[in-house]
XYZ file of N, CA, C and O in Angstrom:
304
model
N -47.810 77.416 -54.208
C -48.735 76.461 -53.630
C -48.250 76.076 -52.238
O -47.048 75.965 -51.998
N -49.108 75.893 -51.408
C -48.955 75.071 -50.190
C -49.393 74.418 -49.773
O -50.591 74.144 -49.831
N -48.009 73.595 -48.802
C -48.543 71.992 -49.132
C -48.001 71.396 -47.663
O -46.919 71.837 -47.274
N -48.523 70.663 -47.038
C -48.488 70.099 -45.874
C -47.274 69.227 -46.237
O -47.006 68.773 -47.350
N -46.654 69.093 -45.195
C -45.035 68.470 -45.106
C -45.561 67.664 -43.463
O -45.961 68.287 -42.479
N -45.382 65.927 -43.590
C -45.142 65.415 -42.457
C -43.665 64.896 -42.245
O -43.128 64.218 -43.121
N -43.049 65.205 -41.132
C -41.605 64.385 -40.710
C -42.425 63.204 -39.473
O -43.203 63.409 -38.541
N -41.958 62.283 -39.885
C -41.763 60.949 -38.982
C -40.044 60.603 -38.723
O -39.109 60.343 -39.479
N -40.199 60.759 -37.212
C -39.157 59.635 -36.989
C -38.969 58.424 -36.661
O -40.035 57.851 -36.438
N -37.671 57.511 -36.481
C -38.149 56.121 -35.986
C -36.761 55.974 -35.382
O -35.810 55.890 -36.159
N -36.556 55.934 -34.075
C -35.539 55.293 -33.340
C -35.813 53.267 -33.221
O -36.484 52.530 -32.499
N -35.261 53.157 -33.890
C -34.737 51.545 -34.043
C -33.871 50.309 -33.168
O -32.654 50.498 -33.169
N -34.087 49.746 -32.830
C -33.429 48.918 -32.219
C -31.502 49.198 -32.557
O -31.066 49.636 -33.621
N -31.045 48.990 -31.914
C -29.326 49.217 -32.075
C -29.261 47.917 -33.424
O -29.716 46.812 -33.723
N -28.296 49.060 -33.936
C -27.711 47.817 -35.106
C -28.585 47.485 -36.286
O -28.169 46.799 -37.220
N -29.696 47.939 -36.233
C -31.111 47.267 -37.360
C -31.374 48.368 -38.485
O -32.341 48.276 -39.241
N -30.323 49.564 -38.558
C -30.606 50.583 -39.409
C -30.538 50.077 -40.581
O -31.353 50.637 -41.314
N -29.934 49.258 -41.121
C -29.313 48.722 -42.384
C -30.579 48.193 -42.987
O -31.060 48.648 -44.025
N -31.285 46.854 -42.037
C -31.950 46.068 -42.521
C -33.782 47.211 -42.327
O -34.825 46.574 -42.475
N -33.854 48.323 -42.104
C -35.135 49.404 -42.321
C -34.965 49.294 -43.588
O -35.678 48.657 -44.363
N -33.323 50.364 -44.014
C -33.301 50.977 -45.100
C -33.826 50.346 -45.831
O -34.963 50.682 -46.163
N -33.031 48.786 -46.573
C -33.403 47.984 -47.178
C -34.906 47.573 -47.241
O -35.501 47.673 -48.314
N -35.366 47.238 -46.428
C -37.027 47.075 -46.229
C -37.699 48.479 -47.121
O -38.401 48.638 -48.120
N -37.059 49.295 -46.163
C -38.055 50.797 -46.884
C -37.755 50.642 -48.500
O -38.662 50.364 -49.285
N -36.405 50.848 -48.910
C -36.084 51.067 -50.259
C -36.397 49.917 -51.409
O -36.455 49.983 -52.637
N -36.564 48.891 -50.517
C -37.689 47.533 -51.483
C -38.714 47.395 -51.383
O -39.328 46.754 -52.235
N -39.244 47.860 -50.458
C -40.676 47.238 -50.409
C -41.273 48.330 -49.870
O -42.379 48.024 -50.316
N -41.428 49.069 -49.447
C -42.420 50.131 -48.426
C -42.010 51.691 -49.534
O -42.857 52.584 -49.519
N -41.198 51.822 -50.094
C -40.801 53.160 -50.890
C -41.690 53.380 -52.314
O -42.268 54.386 -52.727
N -41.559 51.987 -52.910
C -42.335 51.506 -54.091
C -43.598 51.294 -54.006
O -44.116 51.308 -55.123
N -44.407 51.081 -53.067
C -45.496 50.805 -52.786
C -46.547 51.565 -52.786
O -47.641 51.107 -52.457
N -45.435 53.250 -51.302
C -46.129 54.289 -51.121
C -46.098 55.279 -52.629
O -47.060 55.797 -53.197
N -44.861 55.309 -52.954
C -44.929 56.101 -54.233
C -46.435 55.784 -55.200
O -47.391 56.557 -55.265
N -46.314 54.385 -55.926
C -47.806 53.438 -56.239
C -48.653 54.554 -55.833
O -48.853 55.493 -56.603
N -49.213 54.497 -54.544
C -50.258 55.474 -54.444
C -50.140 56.703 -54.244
O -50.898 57.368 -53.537
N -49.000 57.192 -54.960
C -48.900 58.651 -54.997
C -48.595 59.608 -54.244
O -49.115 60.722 -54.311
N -47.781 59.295 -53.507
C -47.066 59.754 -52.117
C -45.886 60.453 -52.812
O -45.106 59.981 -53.639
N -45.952 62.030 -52.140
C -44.125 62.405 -52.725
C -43.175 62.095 -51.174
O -43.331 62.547 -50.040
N -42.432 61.381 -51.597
C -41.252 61.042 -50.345
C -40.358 62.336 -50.696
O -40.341 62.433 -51.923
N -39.641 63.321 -50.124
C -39.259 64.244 -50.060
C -37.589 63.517 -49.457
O -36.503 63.399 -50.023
N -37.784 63.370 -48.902
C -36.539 62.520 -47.601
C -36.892 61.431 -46.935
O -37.996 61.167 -46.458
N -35.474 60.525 -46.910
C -35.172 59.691 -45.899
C -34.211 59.375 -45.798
O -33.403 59.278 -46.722
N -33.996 59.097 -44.526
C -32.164 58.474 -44.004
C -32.380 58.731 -42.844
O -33.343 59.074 -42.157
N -30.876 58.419 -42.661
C -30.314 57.977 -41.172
C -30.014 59.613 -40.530
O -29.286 60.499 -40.977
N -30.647 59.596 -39.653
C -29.719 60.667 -38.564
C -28.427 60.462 -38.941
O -27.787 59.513 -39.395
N -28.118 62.039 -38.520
C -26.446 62.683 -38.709
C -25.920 62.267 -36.965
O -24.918 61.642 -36.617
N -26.908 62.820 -36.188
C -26.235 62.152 -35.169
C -26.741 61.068 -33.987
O -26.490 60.982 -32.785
N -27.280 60.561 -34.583
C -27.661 58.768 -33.993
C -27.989 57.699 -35.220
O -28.831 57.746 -36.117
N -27.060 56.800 -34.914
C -26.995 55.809 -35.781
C -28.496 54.954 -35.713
O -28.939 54.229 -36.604
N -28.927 55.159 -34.828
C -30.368 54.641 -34.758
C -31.263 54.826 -34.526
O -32.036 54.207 -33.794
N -31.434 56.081 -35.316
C -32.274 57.232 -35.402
C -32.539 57.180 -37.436
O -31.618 57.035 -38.239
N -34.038 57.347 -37.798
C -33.946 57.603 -39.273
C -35.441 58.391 -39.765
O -36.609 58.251 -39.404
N -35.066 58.879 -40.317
C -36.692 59.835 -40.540
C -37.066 59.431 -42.276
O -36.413 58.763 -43.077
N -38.304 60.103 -42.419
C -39.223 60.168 -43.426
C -40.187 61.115 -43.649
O -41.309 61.068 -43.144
N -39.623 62.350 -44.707
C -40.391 63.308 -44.750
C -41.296 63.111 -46.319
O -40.741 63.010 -47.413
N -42.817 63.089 -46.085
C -43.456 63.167 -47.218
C -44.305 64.600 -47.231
O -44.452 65.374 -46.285
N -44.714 64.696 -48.314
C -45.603 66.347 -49.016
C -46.655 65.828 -49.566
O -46.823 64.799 -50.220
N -47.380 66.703 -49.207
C -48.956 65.864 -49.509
C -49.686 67.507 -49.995
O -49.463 68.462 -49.250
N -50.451 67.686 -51.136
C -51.412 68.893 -51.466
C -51.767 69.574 -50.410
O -51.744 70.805 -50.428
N -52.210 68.757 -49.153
C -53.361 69.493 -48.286
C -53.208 68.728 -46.786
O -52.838 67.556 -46.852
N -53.469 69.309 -45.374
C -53.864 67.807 -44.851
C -55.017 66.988 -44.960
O -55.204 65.958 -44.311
N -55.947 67.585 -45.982
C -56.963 66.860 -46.392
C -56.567 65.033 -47.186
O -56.701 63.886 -46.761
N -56.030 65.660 -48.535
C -54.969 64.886 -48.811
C -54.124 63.815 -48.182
O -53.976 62.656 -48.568
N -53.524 64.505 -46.993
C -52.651 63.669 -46.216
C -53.524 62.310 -45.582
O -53.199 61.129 -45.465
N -54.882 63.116 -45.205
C -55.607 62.080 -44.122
C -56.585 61.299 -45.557
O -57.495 60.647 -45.044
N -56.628 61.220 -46.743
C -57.234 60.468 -47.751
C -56.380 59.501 -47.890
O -56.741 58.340 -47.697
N -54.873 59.864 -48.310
C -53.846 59.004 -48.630
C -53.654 58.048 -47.371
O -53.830 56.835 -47.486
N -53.404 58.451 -46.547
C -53.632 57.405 -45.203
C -54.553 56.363 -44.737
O -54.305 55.279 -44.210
N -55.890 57.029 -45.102
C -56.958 56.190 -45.006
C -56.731 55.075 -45.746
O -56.657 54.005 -45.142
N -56.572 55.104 -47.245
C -56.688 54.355 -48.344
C -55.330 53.512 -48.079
O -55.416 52.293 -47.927
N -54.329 54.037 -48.035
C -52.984 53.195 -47.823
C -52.983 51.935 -46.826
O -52.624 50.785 -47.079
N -53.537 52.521 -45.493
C -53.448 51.866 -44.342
C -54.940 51.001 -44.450
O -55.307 50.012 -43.816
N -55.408 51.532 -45.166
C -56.538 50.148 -45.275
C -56.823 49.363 -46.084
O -57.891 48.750 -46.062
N -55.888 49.209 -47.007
C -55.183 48.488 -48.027
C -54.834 47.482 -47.700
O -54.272 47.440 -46.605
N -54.991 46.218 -48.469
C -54.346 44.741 -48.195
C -52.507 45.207 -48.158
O -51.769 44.476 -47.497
N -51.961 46.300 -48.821
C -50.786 46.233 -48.708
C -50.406 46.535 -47.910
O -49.186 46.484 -47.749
């Protein structure tokens, strides 16, 4: 099967990597999963501390742009 793979990155303010993770891994990880999101990866760059990505897999980019719609226009 094939399946659309998005990477996002996010360069962060110096020093604030800690308090993403935490955010992502409480509140934003649990949420997206909820609506059925496969998170594939996340973390910190190997070489910038304030640097951190997020790779999700989605069926299709059909898929990708449904799950988005619905997510992002969500009270959550």
């Amino acid at each position: 099967m094939t399946r659309t793979v998005e990477i996002r990155s996010y360069t962060l303010k110096p020093n604030s990597g800690h308090a993403f993770e935490r955010l992502f891994r409480e509140q934003a990880e649990p949420m997206v999963r909820a609506y059925g999101m496969d998170v594939v990866a996340f973390g910190q760059s190997k070489h910038d501390a304030d640097c951190w990505y997020l790779i999700r897999a989605f069926d299709s980019l059909a898929h990708l742009n449904k799950f988005e719609d619905e997510f992002y226009g969500s009270p959550e």
